Amino acid sequence: RKYAVMKKMISPKDARVTSVAEKQKQKEEEERIKKEEPRQVEQAVSALFFQYNTQLGPPYHVLVDTNFINFSIRKKLEIVRSMMDCLLAKCIPCITDCVMGELERLGSKYKIALKLAKDPRFERIPCNCKGVYADDCITQMAKQWRCFIVATCDKELRGRIRKIPGVPCMFISGYRYTVERMPEAFGAPR
């Protein structure tokens, strides 16, 4: 051992010390701003009676996803007729521009799905989102209007739709369509 050796200390002007102090100041500033600004509370939807959506009525508008069309073709289900069998009422399948764009990007393999989506019985809904992922577009559309039934086979999208109160979700179960969270769906298998 050396005699009278001091332990080395980091100088207070060292970059490692100053970066930690700056992060701490930034964090305190963000917390102060967060406390000062008013909280944003979403306005309650007037169409809901508890979890029951009063806007959903017999010409049902069904927002269709890309994979729902593809699975319907695989299972040899005619979309409009199968929807009517499930809900026992008139159904209008709706397709957003994002879903149509996604079908066009999939190429020649999904040519039949694209042809089916361009059917005049399908209502085309223009959306304001530019090149957004189709699932985000459908979720935003369902949250904004709440007058649609969302038809999808994607489990992740179904999970996102379940979080929106008053919006039922249609999916393929076996060789039939099924609706969840909708009391009037008499034709849907349990």
PDB file of C-alpha atoms in Angstrom:
ATOM      1  CA  ARG A   1       0.000   0.000   0.000  1.00  0.00           C
ATOM      2  CA  LYS A   2       0.982   3.532  -0.694  1.00  0.00           C
ATOM      3  CA  TYR A   3       1.124   5.884   2.197  1.00  0.00           C
ATOM      4  CA  ALA A   4      -1.579   8.621   2.405  1.00  0.00           C
ATOM      5  CA  VAL A   5      -3.264   7.892  -0.951  1.00  0.00           C
ATOM      6  CA  MET A   6      -6.646   9.602  -1.401  1.00  0.00           C
ATOM      7  CA  LYS A   7      -9.648   7.989  -3.037  1.00  0.00           C
ATOM      8  CA  LYS A   8     -10.302   9.451  -6.489  1.00  0.00           C
ATOM      9  CA  MET A   9     -13.526  11.471  -6.799  1.00  0.00           C
ATOM     10  CA  ILE A  10     -15.544  12.446  -9.847  1.00  0.00           C
ATOM     11  CA  SER A  11     -15.469  16.172 -10.427  1.00  0.00           C
ATOM     12  CA  PRO A  12     -18.864  17.924 -10.317  1.00  0.00           C
ATOM     13  CA  LYS A  13     -18.270  19.222 -13.853  1.00  0.00           C
ATOM     14  CA  ASP A  14     -17.910  15.704 -15.256  1.00  0.00           C
ATOM     15  CA  ALA A  15     -20.328  14.849 -18.125  1.00  0.00           C
ATOM     16  CA  ARG A  16     -21.684  11.834 -16.265  1.00  0.00           C
ATOM     17  CA  VAL A  17     -22.788  13.928 -13.296  1.00  0.00           C
ATOM     18  CA  THR A  18     -24.220  16.822 -15.351  1.00  0.00           C
ATOM     19  CA  SER A  19     -26.300  14.531 -17.603  1.00  0.00           C
ATOM     20  CA  VAL A  20     -27.975  12.948 -14.563  1.00  0.00           C
ATOM     21  CA  ALA A  21     -28.717  16.382 -13.100  1.00  0.00           C
ATOM     22  CA  GLU A  22     -30.183  17.590 -16.420  1.00  0.00           C
ATOM     23  CA  LYS A  23     -32.448  14.534 -16.672  1.00  0.00           C
ATOM     24  CA  GLN A  24     -33.654  15.160 -13.107  1.00  0.00           C
ATOM     25  CA  LYS A  25     -34.436  18.815 -13.896  1.00  0.00           C
ATOM     26  CA  GLN A  26     -36.272  17.795 -17.070  1.00  0.00           C
ATOM     27  CA  LYS A  27     -38.355  15.231 -15.168  1.00  0.00           C
ATOM     28  CA  GLU A  28     -39.311  17.796 -12.510  1.00  0.00           C
ATOM     29  CA  GLU A  29     -40.286  20.301 -15.223  1.00  0.00           C
ATOM     30  CA  GLU A  30     -42.517  17.721 -16.975  1.00  0.00           C
ATOM     31  CA  GLU A  31     -44.231  16.845 -13.674  1.00  0.00           C
ATOM     32  CA  ARG A  32     -44.845  20.543 -12.945  1.00  0.00           C
ATOM     33  CA  ILE A  33     -46.369  21.090 -16.408  1.00  0.00           C
ATOM     34  CA  LYS A  34     -48.485  17.962 -16.047  1.00  0.00           C
ATOM     35  CA  LYS A  35     -49.924  19.212 -12.742  1.00  0.00           C
ATOM     36  CA  GLU A  36     -50.713  22.674 -14.155  1.00  0.00           C
ATOM     37  CA  GLU A  37     -52.528  21.702 -17.360  1.00  0.00           C
ATOM     38  CA  PRO A  38     -56.162  20.561 -17.168  1.00  0.00           C
ATOM     39  CA  ARG A  39     -56.958  16.887 -17.618  1.00  0.00           C
ATOM     40  CA  GLN A  40     -58.706  15.804 -20.813  1.00  0.00           C
ATOM     41  CA  VAL A  41     -61.848  13.829 -20.061  1.00  0.00           C
ATOM     42  CA  GLU A  42     -63.635  12.119 -22.963  1.00  0.00           C
ATOM     43  CA  GLN A  43     -67.240  13.092 -23.418  1.00  0.00           C
ATOM     44  CA  ALA A  44     -69.705  10.295 -22.725  1.00  0.00           C
ATOM     45  CA  VAL A  45     -71.530   8.900 -25.742  1.00  0.00           C
ATOM     46  CA  SER A  46     -75.221   9.792 -25.684  1.00  0.00           C
ATOM     47  CA  ALA A  47     -76.205   6.714 -27.728  1.00  0.00           C
ATOM     48  CA  LEU A  48     -75.257   4.272 -24.973  1.00  0.00           C
ATOM     49  CA  PHE A  49     -77.707   3.000 -22.390  1.00  0.00           C
ATOM     50  CA  PHE A  50     -75.166   1.429 -20.037  1.00  0.00           C
ATOM     51  CA  GLN A  51     -73.387  -0.975 -22.449  1.00  0.00           C
ATOM     52  CA  TYR A  52     -76.328  -1.153 -24.883  1.00  0.00           C
ATOM     53  CA  ASN A  53     -75.870   0.920 -28.047  1.00  0.00           C
ATOM     54  CA  THR A  54     -79.149   2.471 -29.210  1.00  0.00           C
ATOM     55  CA  GLN A  55     -77.651   3.607 -32.548  1.00  0.00           C
ATOM     56  CA  LEU A  56     -77.427   0.051 -33.858  1.00  0.00           C
ATOM     57  CA  GLY A  57     -80.572  -0.642 -35.811  1.00  0.00           C
ATOM     58  CA  PRO A  58     -81.853  -3.019 -38.480  1.00  0.00           C
ATOM     59  CA  PRO A  59     -80.148  -1.899 -41.583  1.00  0.00           C
ATOM     60  CA  TYR A  60     -76.900  -2.869 -39.803  1.00  0.00           C
ATOM     61  CA  HIS A  61     -73.722  -1.278 -41.132  1.00  0.00           C
ATOM     62  CA  VAL A  62     -70.877  -3.772 -40.841  1.00  0.00           C
ATOM     63  CA  LEU A  63     -67.268  -2.536 -41.148  1.00  0.00           C
ATOM     64  CA  VAL A  64     -65.382  -5.348 -42.894  1.00  0.00           C
ATOM     65  CA  ASP A  65     -61.678  -6.064 -42.418  1.00  0.00           C
ATOM     66  CA  THR A  66     -59.299  -7.575 -45.004  1.00  0.00           C
ATOM     67  CA  ASN A  67     -58.844 -10.922 -43.256  1.00  0.00           C
ATOM     68  CA  PHE A  68     -62.627 -11.276 -42.768  1.00  0.00           C
ATOM     69  CA  ILE A  69     -63.081 -11.205 -46.564  1.00  0.00           C
ATOM     70  CA  ASN A  70     -60.204 -13.658 -47.059  1.00  0.00           C
ATOM     71  CA  PHE A  71     -61.517 -16.129 -44.465  1.00  0.00           C
ATOM     72  CA  SER A  72     -65.045 -15.856 -45.905  1.00  0.00           C
ATOM     73  CA  ILE A  73     -63.658 -16.857 -49.310  1.00  0.00           C
ATOM     74  CA  ARG A  74     -61.703 -19.757 -47.775  1.00  0.00           C
ATOM     75  CA  LYS A  75     -64.765 -21.030 -45.914  1.00  0.00           C
ATOM     76  CA  LYS A  76     -66.937 -20.494 -49.039  1.00  0.00           C
ATOM     77  CA  LEU A  77     -69.337 -18.113 -47.280  1.00  0.00           C
ATOM     78  CA  GLU A  78     -71.185 -15.435 -49.207  1.00  0.00           C
ATOM     79  CA  ILE A  79     -70.625 -12.313 -47.119  1.00  0.00           C
ATOM     80  CA  VAL A  80     -73.967 -10.477 -47.405  1.00  0.00           C
ATOM     81  CA  ARG A  81     -76.174 -13.572 -47.118  1.00  0.00           C
ATOM     82  CA  SER A  82     -74.195 -14.978 -44.181  1.00  0.00           C
ATOM     83  CA  MET A  83     -74.429 -11.634 -42.358  1.00  0.00           C
ATOM     84  CA  MET A  84     -78.193 -11.598 -42.873  1.00  0.00           C
ATOM     85  CA  ASP A  85     -78.433 -15.186 -41.590  1.00  0.00           C
ATOM     86  CA  CYS A  86     -76.451 -14.218 -38.507  1.00  0.00           C
ATOM     87  CA  LEU A  87     -78.305 -10.997 -37.624  1.00  0.00           C
ATOM     88  CA  LEU A  88     -81.723 -11.884 -39.134  1.00  0.00           C
ATOM     89  CA  ALA A  89     -81.948  -8.390 -40.638  1.00  0.00           C
ATOM     90  CA  LYS A  90     -80.684  -6.367 -43.597  1.00  0.00           C
ATOM     91  CA  CYS A  91     -76.939  -5.766 -43.500  1.00  0.00           C
ATOM     92  CA  ILE A  92     -74.842  -3.285 -45.439  1.00  0.00           C
ATOM     93  CA  PRO A  93     -71.172  -4.303 -45.556  1.00  0.00           C
ATOM     94  CA  CYS A  94     -68.911  -1.226 -45.469  1.00  0.00           C
ATOM     95  CA  ILE A  95     -65.284  -0.957 -46.534  1.00  0.00           C
ATOM     96  CA  THR A  96     -62.945   1.914 -45.690  1.00  0.00           C
ATOM     97  CA  ASP A  97     -60.383   3.286 -48.131  1.00  0.00           C
ATOM     98  CA  CYS A  98     -57.546   1.885 -45.989  1.00  0.00           C
ATOM     99  CA  VAL A  99     -58.919  -1.677 -46.202  1.00  0.00           C
ATOM    100  CA  MET A 100     -59.368  -1.309 -49.958  1.00  0.00           C
ATOM    101  CA  GLY A 101     -55.789  -0.045 -50.264  1.00  0.00           C
ATOM    102  CA  GLU A 102     -54.552  -2.994 -48.200  1.00  0.00           C
ATOM    103  CA  LEU A 103     -56.386  -5.421 -50.507  1.00  0.00           C
ATOM    104  CA  GLU A 104     -54.864  -3.740 -53.572  1.00  0.00           C
ATOM    105  CA  ARG A 105     -51.367  -3.970 -52.072  1.00  0.00           C
ATOM    106  CA  LEU A 106     -51.728  -7.698 -51.406  1.00  0.00           C
ATOM    107  CA  GLY A 107     -51.445  -8.362 -55.139  1.00  0.00           C
ATOM    108  CA  SER A 108     -52.770 -10.993 -57.517  1.00  0.00           C
ATOM    109  CA  LYS A 109     -53.061 -13.691 -54.839  1.00  0.00           C
ATOM    110  CA  TYR A 110     -56.037 -11.842 -53.324  1.00  0.00           C
ATOM    111  CA  LYS A 111     -57.635 -10.823 -56.620  1.00  0.00           C
ATOM    112  CA  ILE A 112     -60.952 -12.524 -55.738  1.00  0.00           C
ATOM    113  CA  ALA A 113     -61.138 -10.655 -52.412  1.00  0.00           C
ATOM    114  CA  LEU A 114     -60.566  -7.343 -54.199  1.00  0.00           C
ATOM    115  CA  LYS A 115     -63.246  -8.161 -56.772  1.00  0.00           C
ATOM    116  CA  LEU A 116     -65.654  -9.044 -53.955  1.00  0.00           C
ATOM    117  CA  ALA A 117     -64.856  -5.788 -52.134  1.00  0.00           C
ATOM    118  CA  LYS A 118     -65.691  -3.773 -55.260  1.00  0.00           C
ATOM    119  CA  ASP A 119     -69.182  -5.343 -55.328  1.00  0.00           C
ATOM    120  CA  PRO A 120     -71.892  -2.610 -55.568  1.00  0.00           C
ATOM    121  CA  ARG A 121     -73.629  -4.037 -52.463  1.00  0.00           C
ATOM    122  CA  PHE A 122     -70.591  -2.964 -50.409  1.00  0.00           C
ATOM    123  CA  GLU A 123     -70.677   0.638 -49.229  1.00  0.00           C
ATOM    124  CA  ARG A 124     -67.363   2.465 -49.594  1.00  0.00           C
ATOM    125  CA  ILE A 125     -66.552   4.761 -46.679  1.00  0.00           C
ATOM    126  CA  PRO A 126     -63.973   7.501 -47.266  1.00  0.00           C
ATOM    127  CA  CYS A 127     -61.551   7.966 -44.384  1.00  0.00           C
ATOM    128  CA  ASN A 128     -59.344  10.971 -43.658  1.00  0.00           C
ATOM    129  CA  CYS A 129     -56.300   8.949 -42.610  1.00  0.00           C
ATOM    130  CA  LYS A 130     -53.482   8.872 -45.147  1.00  0.00           C
ATOM    131  CA  GLY A 131     -51.780   5.500 -45.512  1.00  0.00           C
ATOM    132  CA  VAL A 132     -52.511   4.395 -41.944  1.00  0.00           C
ATOM    133  CA  TYR A 133     -52.597   0.740 -40.922  1.00  0.00           C
ATOM    134  CA  ALA A 134     -56.105  -0.571 -41.708  1.00  0.00           C
ATOM    135  CA  ASP A 135     -56.717  -1.859 -38.151  1.00  0.00           C
ATOM    136  CA  ASP A 136     -56.043   1.610 -36.715  1.00  0.00           C
ATOM    137  CA  CYS A 137     -58.431   3.107 -39.262  1.00  0.00           C
ATOM    138  CA  ILE A 138     -61.211   0.632 -38.390  1.00  0.00           C
ATOM    139  CA  THR A 139     -60.710   1.190 -34.643  1.00  0.00           C
ATOM    140  CA  GLN A 140     -60.820   4.955 -35.078  1.00  0.00           C
ATOM    141  CA  MET A 141     -63.933   4.714 -37.277  1.00  0.00           C
ATOM    142  CA  ALA A 142     -65.725   2.478 -34.746  1.00  0.00           C
ATOM    143  CA  LYS A 143     -64.765   4.748 -31.845  1.00  0.00           C
ATOM    144  CA  GLN A 144     -65.821   7.905 -33.680  1.00  0.00           C
ATOM    145  CA  TRP A 145     -69.235   6.833 -35.010  1.00  0.00           C
ATOM    146  CA  ARG A 146     -70.289   3.808 -32.869  1.00  0.00           C
ATOM    147  CA  CYS A 147     -72.967   2.846 -35.394  1.00  0.00           C
ATOM    148  CA  PHE A 148     -70.977  -0.034 -36.923  1.00  0.00           C
ATOM    149  CA  ILE A 149     -70.531  -3.702 -36.226  1.00  0.00           C
ATOM    150  CA  VAL A 150     -66.874  -4.546 -36.848  1.00  0.00           C
ATOM    151  CA  ALA A 151     -66.301  -7.774 -38.814  1.00  0.00           C
ATOM    152  CA  THR A 152     -62.808  -9.215 -38.358  1.00  0.00           C
ATOM    153  CA  CYS A 153     -60.994 -12.478 -37.680  1.00  0.00           C
ATOM    154  CA  ASP A 154     -57.922 -10.744 -36.272  1.00  0.00           C
ATOM    155  CA  LYS A 155     -57.671 -11.489 -32.524  1.00  0.00           C
ATOM    156  CA  GLU A 156     -55.654  -8.358 -31.796  1.00  0.00           C
ATOM    157  CA  LEU A 157     -58.209  -6.099 -33.515  1.00  0.00           C
ATOM    158  CA  ARG A 158     -61.062  -7.893 -31.740  1.00  0.00           C
ATOM    159  CA  GLY A 159     -59.329  -7.168 -28.440  1.00  0.00           C
ATOM    160  CA  ARG A 160     -59.083  -3.486 -29.342  1.00  0.00           C
ATOM    161  CA  ILE A 161     -62.748  -3.379 -30.403  1.00  0.00           C
ATOM    162  CA  ARG A 162     -63.830  -5.012 -27.105  1.00  0.00           C
ATOM    163  CA  LYS A 163     -62.402  -2.015 -25.258  1.00  0.00           C
ATOM    164  CA  ILE A 164     -64.809   0.321 -27.086  1.00  0.00           C
ATOM    165  CA  PRO A 165     -68.169   0.214 -25.282  1.00  0.00           C
ATOM    166  CA  GLY A 166     -71.243  -0.381 -27.444  1.00  0.00           C
ATOM    167  CA  VAL A 167     -69.444  -1.713 -30.541  1.00  0.00           C
ATOM    168  CA  PRO A 168     -70.151  -5.406 -31.304  1.00  0.00           C
ATOM    169  CA  CYS A 169     -67.675  -7.594 -33.148  1.00  0.00           C
ATOM    170  CA  MET A 170     -68.504 -10.155 -35.860  1.00  0.00           C
ATOM    171  CA  PHE A 171     -66.172 -13.073 -36.619  1.00  0.00           C
ATOM    172  CA  ILE A 172     -66.190 -16.484 -38.285  1.00  0.00           C
ATOM    173  CA  SER A 173     -66.779 -19.493 -36.055  1.00  0.00           C
ATOM    174  CA  GLY A 174     -66.791 -22.830 -37.851  1.00  0.00           C
ATOM    175  CA  TYR A 175     -68.643 -22.186 -41.096  1.00  0.00           C
ATOM    176  CA  ARG A 176     -70.924 -19.422 -39.744  1.00  0.00           C
ATOM    177  CA  TYR A 177     -70.658 -15.818 -38.686  1.00  0.00           C
ATOM    178  CA  THR A 178     -70.986 -15.022 -34.982  1.00  0.00           C
ATOM    179  CA  VAL A 179     -71.511 -11.719 -33.178  1.00  0.00           C
ATOM    180  CA  GLU A 180     -70.321 -11.024 -29.676  1.00  0.00           C
ATOM    181  CA  ARG A 181     -71.713  -8.385 -27.309  1.00  0.00           C
ATOM    182  CA  MET A 182     -74.981  -7.894 -29.167  1.00  0.00           C
ATOM    183  CA  PRO A 183     -78.259  -8.908 -27.534  1.00  0.00           C
ATOM    184  CA  GLU A 184     -80.412  -8.815 -30.715  1.00  0.00           C
ATOM    185  CA  ALA A 185     -78.249 -11.309 -32.631  1.00  0.00           C
ATOM    186  CA  PHE A 186     -80.811 -14.126 -32.554  1.00  0.00           C
ATOM    187  CA  GLY A 187     -79.334 -15.985 -35.535  1.00  0.00           C
ATOM    188  CA  ALA A 188     -75.801 -16.047 -34.166  1.00  0.00           C
ATOM    189  CA  PRO A 189     -74.739 -19.428 -32.733  1.00  0.00           C
ATOM    190  CA  ARG A 190     -73.736 -19.449 -29.079  1.00  0.00           C
TER     191      ARG A 190
END
